CSV table of C-alpha atoms in Angstrom, one decimal:
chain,number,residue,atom,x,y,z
A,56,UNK,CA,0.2,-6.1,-26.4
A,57,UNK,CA,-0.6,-4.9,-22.7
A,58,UNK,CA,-4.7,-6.3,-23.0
A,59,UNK,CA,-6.2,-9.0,-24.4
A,60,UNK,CA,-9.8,-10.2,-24.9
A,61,UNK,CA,-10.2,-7.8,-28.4
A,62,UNK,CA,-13.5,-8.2,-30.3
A,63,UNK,CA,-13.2,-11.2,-32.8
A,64,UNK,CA,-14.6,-10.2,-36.4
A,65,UNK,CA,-14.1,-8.9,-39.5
A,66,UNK,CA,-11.1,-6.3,-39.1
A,67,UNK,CA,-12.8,-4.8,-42.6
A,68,UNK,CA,-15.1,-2.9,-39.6
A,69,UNK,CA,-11.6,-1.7,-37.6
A,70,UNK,CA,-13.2,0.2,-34.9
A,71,UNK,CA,-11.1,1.8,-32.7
A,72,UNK,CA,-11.2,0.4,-29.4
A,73,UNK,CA,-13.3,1.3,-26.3
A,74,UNK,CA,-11.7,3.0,-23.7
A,75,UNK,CA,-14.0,2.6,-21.0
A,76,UNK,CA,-14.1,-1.0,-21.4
A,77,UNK,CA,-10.4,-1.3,-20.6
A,78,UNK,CA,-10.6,1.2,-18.0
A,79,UNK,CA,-13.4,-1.0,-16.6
A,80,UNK,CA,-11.3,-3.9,-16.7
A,81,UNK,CA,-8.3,-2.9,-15.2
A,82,UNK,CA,-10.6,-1.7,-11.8
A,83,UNK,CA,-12.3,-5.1,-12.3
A,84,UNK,CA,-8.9,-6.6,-11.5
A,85,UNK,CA,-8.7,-4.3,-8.3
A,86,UNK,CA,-11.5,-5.8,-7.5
A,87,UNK,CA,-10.5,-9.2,-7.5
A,88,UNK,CA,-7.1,-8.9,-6.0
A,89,UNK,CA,-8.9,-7.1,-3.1
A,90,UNK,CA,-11.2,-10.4,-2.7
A,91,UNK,CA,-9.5,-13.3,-4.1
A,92,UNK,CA,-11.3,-16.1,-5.3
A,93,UNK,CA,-10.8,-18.8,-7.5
A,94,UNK,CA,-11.6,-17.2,-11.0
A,95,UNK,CA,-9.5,-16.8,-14.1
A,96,UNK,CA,-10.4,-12.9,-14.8
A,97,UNK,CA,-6.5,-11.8,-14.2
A,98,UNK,CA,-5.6,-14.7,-16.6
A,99,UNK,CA,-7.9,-14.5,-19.1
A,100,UNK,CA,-8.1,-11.0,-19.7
A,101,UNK,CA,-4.4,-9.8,-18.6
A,102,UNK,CA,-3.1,-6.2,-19.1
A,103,UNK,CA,-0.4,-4.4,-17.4
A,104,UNK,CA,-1.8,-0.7,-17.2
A,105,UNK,CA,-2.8,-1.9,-13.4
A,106,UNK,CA,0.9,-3.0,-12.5
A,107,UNK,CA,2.5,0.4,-14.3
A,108,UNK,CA,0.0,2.5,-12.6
A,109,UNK,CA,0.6,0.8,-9.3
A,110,UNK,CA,4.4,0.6,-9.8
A,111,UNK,CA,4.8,4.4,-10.4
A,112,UNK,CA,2.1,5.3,-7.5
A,113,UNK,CA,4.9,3.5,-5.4
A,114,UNK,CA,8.1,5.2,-6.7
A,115,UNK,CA,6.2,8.6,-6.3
A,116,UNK,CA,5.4,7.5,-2.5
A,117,UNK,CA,8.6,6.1,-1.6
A,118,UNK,CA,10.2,9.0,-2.5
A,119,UNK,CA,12.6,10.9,0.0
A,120,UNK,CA,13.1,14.6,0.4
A,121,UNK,CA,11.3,17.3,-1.1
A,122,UNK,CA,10.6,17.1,-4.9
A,123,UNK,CA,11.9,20.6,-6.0
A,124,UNK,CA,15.4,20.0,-4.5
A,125,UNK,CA,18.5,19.1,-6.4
A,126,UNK,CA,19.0,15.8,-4.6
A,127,UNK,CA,15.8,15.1,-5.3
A,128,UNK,CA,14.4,11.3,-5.3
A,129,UNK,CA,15.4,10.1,-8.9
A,130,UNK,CA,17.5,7.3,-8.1
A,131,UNK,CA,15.0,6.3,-5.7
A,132,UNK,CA,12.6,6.5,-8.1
A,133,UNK,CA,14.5,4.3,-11.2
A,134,UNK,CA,15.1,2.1,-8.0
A,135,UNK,CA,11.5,0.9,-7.4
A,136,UNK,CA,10.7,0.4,-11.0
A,137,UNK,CA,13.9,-2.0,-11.6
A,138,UNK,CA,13.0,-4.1,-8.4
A,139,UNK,CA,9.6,-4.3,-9.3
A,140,UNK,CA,9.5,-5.0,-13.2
A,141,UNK,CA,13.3,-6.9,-12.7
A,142,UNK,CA,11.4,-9.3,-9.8
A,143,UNK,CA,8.4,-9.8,-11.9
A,144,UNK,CA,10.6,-10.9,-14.7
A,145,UNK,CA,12.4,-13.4,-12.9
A,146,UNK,CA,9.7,-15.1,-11.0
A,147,UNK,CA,7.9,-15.6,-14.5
A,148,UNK,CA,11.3,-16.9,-15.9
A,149,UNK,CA,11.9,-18.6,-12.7
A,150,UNK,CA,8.2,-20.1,-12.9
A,151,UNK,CA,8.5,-21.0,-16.5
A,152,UNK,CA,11.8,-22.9,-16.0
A,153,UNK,CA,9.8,-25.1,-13.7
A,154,UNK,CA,7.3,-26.2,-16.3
A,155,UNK,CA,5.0,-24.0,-15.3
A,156,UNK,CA,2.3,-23.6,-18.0
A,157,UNK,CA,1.4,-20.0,-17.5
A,158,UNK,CA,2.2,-17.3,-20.4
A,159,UNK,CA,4.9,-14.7,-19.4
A,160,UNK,CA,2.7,-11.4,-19.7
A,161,UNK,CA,0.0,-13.6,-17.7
A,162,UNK,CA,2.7,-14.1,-15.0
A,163,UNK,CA,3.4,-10.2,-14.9
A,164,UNK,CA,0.3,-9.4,-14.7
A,165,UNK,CA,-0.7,-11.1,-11.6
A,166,UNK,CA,2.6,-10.4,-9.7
A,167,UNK,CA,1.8,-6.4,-10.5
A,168,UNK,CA,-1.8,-6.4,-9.6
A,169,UNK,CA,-1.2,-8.5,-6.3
A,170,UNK,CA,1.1,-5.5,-5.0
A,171,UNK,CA,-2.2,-3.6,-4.7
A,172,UNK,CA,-2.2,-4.7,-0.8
A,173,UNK,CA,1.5,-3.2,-0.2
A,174,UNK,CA,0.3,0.1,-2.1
A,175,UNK,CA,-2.2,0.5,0.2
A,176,UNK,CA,0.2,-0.3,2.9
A,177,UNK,CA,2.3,2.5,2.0
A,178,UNK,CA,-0.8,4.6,1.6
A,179,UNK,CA,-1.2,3.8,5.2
A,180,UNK,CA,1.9,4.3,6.8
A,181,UNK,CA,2.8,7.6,5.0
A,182,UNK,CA,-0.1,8.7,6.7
A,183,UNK,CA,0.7,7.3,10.0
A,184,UNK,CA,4.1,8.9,9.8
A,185,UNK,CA,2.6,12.1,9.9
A,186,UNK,CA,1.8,11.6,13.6
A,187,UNK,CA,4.6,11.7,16.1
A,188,UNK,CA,7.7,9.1,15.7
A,189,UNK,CA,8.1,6.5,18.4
A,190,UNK,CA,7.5,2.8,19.1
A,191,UNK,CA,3.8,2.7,18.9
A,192,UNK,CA,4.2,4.4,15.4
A,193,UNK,CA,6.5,1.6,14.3
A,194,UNK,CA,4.3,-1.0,16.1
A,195,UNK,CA,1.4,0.5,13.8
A,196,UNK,CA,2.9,0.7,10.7
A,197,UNK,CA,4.9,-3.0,10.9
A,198,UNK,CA,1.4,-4.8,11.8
A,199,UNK,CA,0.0,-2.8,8.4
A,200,UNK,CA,2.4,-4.0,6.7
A,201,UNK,CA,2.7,-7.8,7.7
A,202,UNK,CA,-1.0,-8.0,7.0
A,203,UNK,CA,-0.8,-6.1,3.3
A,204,UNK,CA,2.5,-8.7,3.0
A,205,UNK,CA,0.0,-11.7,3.7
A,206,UNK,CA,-2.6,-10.4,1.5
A,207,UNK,CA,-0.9,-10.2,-1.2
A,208,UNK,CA,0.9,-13.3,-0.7
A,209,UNK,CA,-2.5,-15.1,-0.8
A,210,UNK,CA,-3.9,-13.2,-3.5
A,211,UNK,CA,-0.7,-14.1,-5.9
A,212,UNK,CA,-0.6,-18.0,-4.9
A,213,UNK,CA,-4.5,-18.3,-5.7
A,214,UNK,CA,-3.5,-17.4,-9.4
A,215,UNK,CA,-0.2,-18.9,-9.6
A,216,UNK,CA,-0.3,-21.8,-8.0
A,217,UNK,CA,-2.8,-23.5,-10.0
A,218,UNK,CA,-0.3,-23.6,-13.1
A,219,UNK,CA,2.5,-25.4,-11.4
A,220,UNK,CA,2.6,-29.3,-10.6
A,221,UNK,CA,1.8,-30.2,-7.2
A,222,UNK,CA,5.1,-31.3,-6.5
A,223,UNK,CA,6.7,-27.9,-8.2
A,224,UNK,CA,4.5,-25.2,-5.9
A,225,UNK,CA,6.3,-24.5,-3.2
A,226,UNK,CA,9.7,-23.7,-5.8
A,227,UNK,CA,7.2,-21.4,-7.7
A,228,UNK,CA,5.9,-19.9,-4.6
A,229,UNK,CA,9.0,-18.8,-2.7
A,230,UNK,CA,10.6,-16.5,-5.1
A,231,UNK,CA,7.0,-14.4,-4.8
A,232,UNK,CA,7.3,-14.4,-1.0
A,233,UNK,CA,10.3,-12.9,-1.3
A,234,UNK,CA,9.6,-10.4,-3.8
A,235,UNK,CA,6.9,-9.2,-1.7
A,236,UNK,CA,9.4,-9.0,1.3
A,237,UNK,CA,11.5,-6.6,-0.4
A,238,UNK,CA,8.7,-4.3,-1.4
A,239,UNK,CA,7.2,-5.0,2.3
A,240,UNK,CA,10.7,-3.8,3.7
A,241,UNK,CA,11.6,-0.9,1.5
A,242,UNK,CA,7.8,-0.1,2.6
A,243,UNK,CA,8.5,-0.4,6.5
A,244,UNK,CA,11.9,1.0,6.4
A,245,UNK,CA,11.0,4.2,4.7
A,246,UNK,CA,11.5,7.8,6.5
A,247,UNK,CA,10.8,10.8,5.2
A,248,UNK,CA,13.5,13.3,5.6
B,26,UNK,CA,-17.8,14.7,-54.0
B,27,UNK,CA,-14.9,16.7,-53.9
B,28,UNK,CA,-13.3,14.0,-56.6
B,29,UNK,CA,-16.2,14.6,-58.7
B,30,UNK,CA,-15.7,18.5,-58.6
B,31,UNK,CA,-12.0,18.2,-59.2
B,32,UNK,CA,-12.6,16.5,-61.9
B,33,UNK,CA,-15.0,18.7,-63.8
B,34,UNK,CA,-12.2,21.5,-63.5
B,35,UNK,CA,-9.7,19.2,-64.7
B,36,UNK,CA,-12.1,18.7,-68.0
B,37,UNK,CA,-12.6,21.8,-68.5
B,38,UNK,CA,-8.8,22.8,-68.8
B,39,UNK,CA,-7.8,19.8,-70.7
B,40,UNK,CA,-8.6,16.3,-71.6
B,41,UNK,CA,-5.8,14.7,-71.8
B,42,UNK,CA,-5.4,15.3,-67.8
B,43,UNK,CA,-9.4,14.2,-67.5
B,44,UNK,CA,-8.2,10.8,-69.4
B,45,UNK,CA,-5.0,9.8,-66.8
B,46,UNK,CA,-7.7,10.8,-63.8
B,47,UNK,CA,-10.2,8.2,-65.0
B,48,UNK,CA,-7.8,5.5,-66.0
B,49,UNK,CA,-5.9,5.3,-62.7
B,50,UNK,CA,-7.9,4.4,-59.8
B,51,UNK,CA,-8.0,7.8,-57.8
B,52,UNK,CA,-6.1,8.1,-54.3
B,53,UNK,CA,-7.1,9.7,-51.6
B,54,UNK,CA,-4.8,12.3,-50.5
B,55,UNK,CA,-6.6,13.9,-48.0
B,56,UNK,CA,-6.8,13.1,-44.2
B,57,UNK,CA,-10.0,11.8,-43.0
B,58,UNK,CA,-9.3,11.4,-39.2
B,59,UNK,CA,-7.7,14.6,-38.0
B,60,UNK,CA,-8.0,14.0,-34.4
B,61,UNK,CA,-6.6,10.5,-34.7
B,62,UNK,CA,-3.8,12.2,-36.8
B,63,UNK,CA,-2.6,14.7,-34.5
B,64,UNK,CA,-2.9,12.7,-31.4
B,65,UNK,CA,-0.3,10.0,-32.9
B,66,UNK,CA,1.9,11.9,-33.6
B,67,UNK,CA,1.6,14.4,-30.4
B,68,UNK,CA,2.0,12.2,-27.8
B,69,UNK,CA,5.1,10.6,-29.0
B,70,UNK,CA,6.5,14.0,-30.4
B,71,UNK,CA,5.9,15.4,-26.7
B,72,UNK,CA,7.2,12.8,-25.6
B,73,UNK,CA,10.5,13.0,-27.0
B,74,UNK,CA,9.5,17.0,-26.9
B,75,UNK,CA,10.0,16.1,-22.8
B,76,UNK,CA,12.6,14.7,-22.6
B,77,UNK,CA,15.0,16.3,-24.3
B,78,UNK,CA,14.0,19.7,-22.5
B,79,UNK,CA,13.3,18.2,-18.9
B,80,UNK,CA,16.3,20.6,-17.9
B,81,UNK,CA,14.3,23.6,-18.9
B,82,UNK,CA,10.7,22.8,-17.9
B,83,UNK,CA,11.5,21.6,-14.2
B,84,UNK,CA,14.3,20.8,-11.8
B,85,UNK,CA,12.4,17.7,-11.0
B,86,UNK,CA,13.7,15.1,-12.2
B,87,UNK,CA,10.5,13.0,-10.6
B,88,UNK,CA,7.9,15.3,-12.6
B,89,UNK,CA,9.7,15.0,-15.9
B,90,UNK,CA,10.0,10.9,-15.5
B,91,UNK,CA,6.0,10.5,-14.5
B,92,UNK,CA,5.2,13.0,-17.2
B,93,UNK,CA,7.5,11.0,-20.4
B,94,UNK,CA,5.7,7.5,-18.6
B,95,UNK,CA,2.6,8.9,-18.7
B,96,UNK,CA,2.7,10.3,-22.3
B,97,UNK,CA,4.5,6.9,-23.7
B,98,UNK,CA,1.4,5.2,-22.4
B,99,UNK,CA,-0.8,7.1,-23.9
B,100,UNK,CA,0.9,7.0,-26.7
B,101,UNK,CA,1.1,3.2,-26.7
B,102,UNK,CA,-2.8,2.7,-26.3
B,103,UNK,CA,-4.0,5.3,-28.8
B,104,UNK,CA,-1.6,3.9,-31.5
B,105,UNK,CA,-2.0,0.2,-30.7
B,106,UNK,CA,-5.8,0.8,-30.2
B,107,UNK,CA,-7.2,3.7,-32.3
B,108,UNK,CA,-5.0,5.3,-34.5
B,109,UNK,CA,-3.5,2.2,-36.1
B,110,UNK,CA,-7.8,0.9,-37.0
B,111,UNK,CA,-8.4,3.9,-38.0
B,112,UNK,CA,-5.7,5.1,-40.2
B,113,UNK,CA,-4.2,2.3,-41.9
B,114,UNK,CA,-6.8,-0.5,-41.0
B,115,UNK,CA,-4.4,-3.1,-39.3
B,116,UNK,CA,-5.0,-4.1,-35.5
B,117,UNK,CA,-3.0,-6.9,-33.2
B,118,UNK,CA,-3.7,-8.3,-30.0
B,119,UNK,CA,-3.0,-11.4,-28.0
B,120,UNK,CA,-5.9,-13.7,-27.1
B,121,UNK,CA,-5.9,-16.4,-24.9
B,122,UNK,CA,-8.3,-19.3,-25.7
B,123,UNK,CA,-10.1,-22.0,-23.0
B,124,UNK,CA,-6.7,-24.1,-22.8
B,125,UNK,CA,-5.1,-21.5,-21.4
B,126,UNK,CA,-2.4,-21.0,-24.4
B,127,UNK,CA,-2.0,-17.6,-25.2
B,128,UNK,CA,-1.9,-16.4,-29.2
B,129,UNK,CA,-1.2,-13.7,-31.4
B,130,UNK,CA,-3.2,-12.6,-33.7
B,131,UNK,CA,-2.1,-9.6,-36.4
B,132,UNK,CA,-5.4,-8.4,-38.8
B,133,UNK,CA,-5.2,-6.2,-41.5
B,134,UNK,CA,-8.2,-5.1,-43.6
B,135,UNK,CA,-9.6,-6.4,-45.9
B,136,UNK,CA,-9.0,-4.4,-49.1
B,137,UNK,CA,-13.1,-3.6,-49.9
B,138,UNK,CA,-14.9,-2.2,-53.2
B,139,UNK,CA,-15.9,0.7,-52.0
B,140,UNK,CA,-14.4,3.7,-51.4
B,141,UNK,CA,-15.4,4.5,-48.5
B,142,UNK,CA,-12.8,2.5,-47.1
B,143,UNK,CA,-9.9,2.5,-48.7
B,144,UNK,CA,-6.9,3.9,-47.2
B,145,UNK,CA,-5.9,7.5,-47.8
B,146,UNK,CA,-2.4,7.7,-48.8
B,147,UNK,CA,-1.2,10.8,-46.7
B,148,UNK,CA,-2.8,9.3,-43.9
B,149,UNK,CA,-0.7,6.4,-44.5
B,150,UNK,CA,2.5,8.2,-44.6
B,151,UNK,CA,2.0,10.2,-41.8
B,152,UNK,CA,1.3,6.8,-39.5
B,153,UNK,CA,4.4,5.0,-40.6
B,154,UNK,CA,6.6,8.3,-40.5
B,155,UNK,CA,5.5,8.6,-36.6
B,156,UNK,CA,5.4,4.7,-36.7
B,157,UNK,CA,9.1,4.0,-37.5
B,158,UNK,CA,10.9,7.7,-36.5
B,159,UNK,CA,10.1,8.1,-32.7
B,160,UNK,CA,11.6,4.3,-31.7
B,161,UNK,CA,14.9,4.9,-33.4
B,162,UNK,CA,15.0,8.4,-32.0
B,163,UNK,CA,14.4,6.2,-28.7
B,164,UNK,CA,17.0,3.7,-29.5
B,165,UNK,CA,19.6,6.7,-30.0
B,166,UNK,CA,18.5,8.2,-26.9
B,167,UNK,CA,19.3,4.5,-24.8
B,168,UNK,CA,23.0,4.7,-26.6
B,169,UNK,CA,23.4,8.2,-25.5
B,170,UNK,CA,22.3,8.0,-22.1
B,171,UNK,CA,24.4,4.9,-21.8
B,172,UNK,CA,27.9,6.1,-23.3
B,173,UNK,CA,27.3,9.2,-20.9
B,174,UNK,CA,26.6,7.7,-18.1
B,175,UNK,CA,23.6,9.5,-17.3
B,176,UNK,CA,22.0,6.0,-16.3
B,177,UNK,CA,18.6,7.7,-13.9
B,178,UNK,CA,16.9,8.3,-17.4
B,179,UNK,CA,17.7,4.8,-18.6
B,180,UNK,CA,14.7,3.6,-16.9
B,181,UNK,CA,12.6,5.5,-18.6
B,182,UNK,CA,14.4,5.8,-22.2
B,183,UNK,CA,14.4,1.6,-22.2
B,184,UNK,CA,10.0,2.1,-21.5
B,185,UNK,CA,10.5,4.4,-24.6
B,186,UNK,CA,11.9,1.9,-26.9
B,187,UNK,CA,10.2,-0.8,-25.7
B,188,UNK,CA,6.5,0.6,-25.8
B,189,UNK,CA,7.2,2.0,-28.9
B,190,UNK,CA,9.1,-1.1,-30.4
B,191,UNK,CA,6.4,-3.2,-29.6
B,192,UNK,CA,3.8,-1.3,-31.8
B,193,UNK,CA,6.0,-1.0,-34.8
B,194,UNK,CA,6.8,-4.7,-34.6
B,195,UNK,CA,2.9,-5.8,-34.3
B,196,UNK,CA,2.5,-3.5,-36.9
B,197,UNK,CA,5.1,-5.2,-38.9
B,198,UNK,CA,3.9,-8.1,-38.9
B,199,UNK,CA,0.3,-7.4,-39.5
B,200,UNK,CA,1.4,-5.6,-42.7
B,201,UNK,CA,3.8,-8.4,-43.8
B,202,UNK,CA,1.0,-10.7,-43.6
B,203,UNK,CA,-1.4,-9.2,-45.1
B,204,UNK,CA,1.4,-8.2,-48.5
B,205,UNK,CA,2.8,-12.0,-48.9
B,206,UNK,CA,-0.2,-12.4,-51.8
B,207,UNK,CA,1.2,-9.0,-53.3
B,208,UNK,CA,4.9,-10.4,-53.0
B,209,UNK,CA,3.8,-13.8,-54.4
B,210,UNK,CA,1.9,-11.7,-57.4
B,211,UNK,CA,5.1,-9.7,-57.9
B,212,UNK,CA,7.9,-12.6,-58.1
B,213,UNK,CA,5.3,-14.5,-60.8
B,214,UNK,CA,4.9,-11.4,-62.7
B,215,UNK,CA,8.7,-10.3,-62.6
B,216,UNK,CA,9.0,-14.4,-63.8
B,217,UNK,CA,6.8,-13.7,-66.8
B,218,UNK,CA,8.3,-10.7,-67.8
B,219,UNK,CA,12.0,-12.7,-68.0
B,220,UNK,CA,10.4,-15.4,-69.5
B,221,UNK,CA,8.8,-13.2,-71.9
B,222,UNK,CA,11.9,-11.5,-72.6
B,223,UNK,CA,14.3,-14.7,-73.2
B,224,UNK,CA,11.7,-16.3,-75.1
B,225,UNK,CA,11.7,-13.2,-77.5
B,226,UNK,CA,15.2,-12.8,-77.5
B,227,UNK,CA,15.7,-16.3,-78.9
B,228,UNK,CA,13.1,-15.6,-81.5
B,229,UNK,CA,14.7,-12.6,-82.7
B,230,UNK,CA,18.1,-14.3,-82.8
C-alpha cells in the first residue's frame, strides 16, 4: 500500500521485492523536496516510509525532559504524530472536497515529505540551543525557522497546486500554510528542560 | 527427491499406501523458505512480544513506542513485499498510470505444471495463521487500551491495526480473486450433484 511503481509481469515469477530500490526511492524524494522543481516523481511513485521516518525523527526531537524519567515525553510524543498524520488527513480531505483530482495517499505523501525543511529546522535549533539562552539565540533560531517554513511551503504548492482549478488554489493552499505554522511553532517554541 | 525416496519406503512396507500416494497429487508439506518464514512471523510476534512487556524492558515509554513503530514497519514491508511472493505467491500494489488516476491491482499466481512452484501447504498455514492472528490481537489491544483509558499507547496500537489490516485485506482480496473460478466450479458441481440426485430419485420412485 505505502509504494507504488511495482514491476508489471507475470506474478507466476513472484519475486520478492528489492529493497534497495525503495530505499533508493524514498532518498530520491529527499532529493527533490530539497530542490523543487516541476516533476511528478513524489506523485508518480508515492510512499510514506519518508513521512513516518520524518514524523518520528520529530516526536524523538521535540521531546522534553530526559528520556529515563517517569514523566518522560510520551504525551509529547503521541502529540506530534496526531498533529502531523491528523493535518495531513484533513488537507487531503479538505483538498479532495474542492475537486481536486489528486489521490489521497498521493496527497499524504507530499505533505509528509515537504516537512523535510522544518526537520532540519529543528535539527538546527536543538543545536543552537545548546549555546547560551538570550535574544540573539531566539533571533537565530526564529530566522531558521521562517526560512525552513517558506521552503517547505514552496516545495508542497509546486506539487499540489497543479491538481486544483485555478480558481480553487488559494482554498487548497491555505490549510497547508497553516499546517506548517503549527509544526513551525511547536518547532520555535520548544525548550528543553 | 525426497518424494521419490519416501516413496520407495512406502512400497516397500505396503502397496496399498504406495497406490493412495500416486493417485492423489502429492503436497508439499515441507517449508521451502525458512528465512522468509521466521521473519513473518517474528516481527509481528515481537511486536506484540513489545508491547505487552514495555513495563519490563524499559521505563521509557519513548524507546518502547519507536521500537513497536519500527518493528510494525518492518513487518508491513517484508509481509506486503517478500514473504507474501514468496510463500503463498499473491502480491498487491497501487499503480498510478499517465492520467494520473491511481489503481489497485491484487495478483495471485498462476497455478503452473510444475512442481517447482506449487505452493507448500505448511507454508501456507503458517502465512495466514500470522496473516489473520496478530491484527485481531491488535484490534483487542485498541479496545483495551481504550476502555482503560491508557490513551498514550493508542497511537501506536491504531498503527498496529491499521498496518497490519491493510496486508490482510490486500491479501484478501488477491485471494478472493484469484478463487471465484473455484467458487463458480463448486456451485455447478454441487448443482450437478442435486440434479443428479432428484433426477434418480424420480426414477427410482
Amino acid at each position: 500500500m505505502a509504494e507504488a511503481a511495482e514491476s508489471p509481469g507475470d506474478p507466476g515469477t513472484a519475486t520478492p521485492r528489492p529493497l534497495m530500490r525503495d530505499l533508493k526511492a524514498v532518498g530520491k524524494k529527499f532529493m527533490h523536496v530539497l530542490y523543487p522543481r516541476k516533476s511528478n516523481t513524489l506523485l508518480r511513485d508515492w510512499d510514506l516510509w519518508g513521512p513516518l521516518i520524518l514524523c518520528v525523527t520529530l516526536a524523538l526531537m521535540l521531546q522534553r525532559g530526559s528520556v529515563d524519567s517517569e514523566k518522560d515525553g510520551g504525551p509529547q510524543f503521541a502529540e506530534v504524530f496526531v498533529i502531523v498524520w491528523f493535518g495531513a488527513v484533513t488537507i487531503t480531505l479538505n483538498s479532495k472536497l474542492l475537486g481536486g483530482n489528486i489521490s489521497f495517499f498521493q496527497s499524504l505523501c507530499v505533505l509528509g515529505y515537504c516537512i523535510l525543511p522544518l526537520t532540519v529546522a529543528m535539527l538546527v535549533c536543538r543545536l543552537v540551543l545548546l549555546a547560551e539562552p538570550g535574544p540573539i539565540n531566539f533571533m537565530v533560531r526564529l530566522f531558521v525557522v521562517i526560512v525552513m517554513f517558506a521552503w517547505s511551503i514552496v516545495a508542497s504548492t509546486a506539487f499540489l497546486a497543479d491538481s486544483q482549478p485555478p480558481n480553487r488554489k488559494a482554498l487548497a493552499v491555505y490549510p497547508v500554510f497553516l499546517f506548517y505554522f503549527v509544526i513551525s511553532w511547536m518547532i520555535l517554541t520548544f525548550t528543553p528542560q | 527427491m525426497l518424494q521419490q525416496d519416501s516413496n520407495d519406503d512406502i512400497e516397500d512396507v505396503s502397496l496399498f499406501d504406495a497406490e493412495e500416494e500416486t493417485t492423489s497429487r502429492p503436497k508439499k508439506s515441507k517449508i521451502r523458505h525458512p528465512v522468509a518464514s521466521f521473519f513473518h512471523l517474528f516481527f509481528r510476534v515481537s511486536a506484540i512480544i513489545v508491547y505487552l512487556l514495555c513495563e519490563l524492558f524499559s521505563s521509557s515509554f519513548i524507546a518502547c513506542m519507536v521500537t513497536i513503530i519500527l518493528l510494525l514497519s518492518c513487518d508491513f514491508w517484508a509481509v506486503k513485499n517478500v514473504t507474501g511472493r514468496l510463500m503463498v505467491g499473491l502480491r498487491w500494489w497501487n499503480h498510478i498510470d499517465e492520467d494520473g488516476k491511481s489503481h489497485w491491482v491484487f495478483e495471485s499466481r498462476k497455478a503452473s505444471p510444475q512442481d517447482s512452484k506449487t505452493v507448500s501447504e505448511a507454508e501456507s498455514r503458517i502465512f495466514w495463521l500470522g496473516l489473520i492472528a496478530c491484527p485481531v490481537l491488535w484490534v483487542i489491544f485498541a479496545f483495551s487500551a481504550l476502555f482503560s483509558f491508557r490513551v498514550k499507547w493508542l497511537a501506536v496500537v491504531i498503527m498496529g491495526v491499521v498496518l497490519q489490516g491493510a496486508n490482510l485485506y490486500g491479501y484478501i482480496r488477491c485471494k478472493v480473486g484469484s478463487r471465484k473460478n473455484l467458487t463458480s466450479m463448486a456451485t455447478s458441481y454441487l448443482g450437478k450433484q442435486f440434479l443428479r440426485q432428484t433426477t434418480g430419485d424420480d426414477q427410482t420412485s
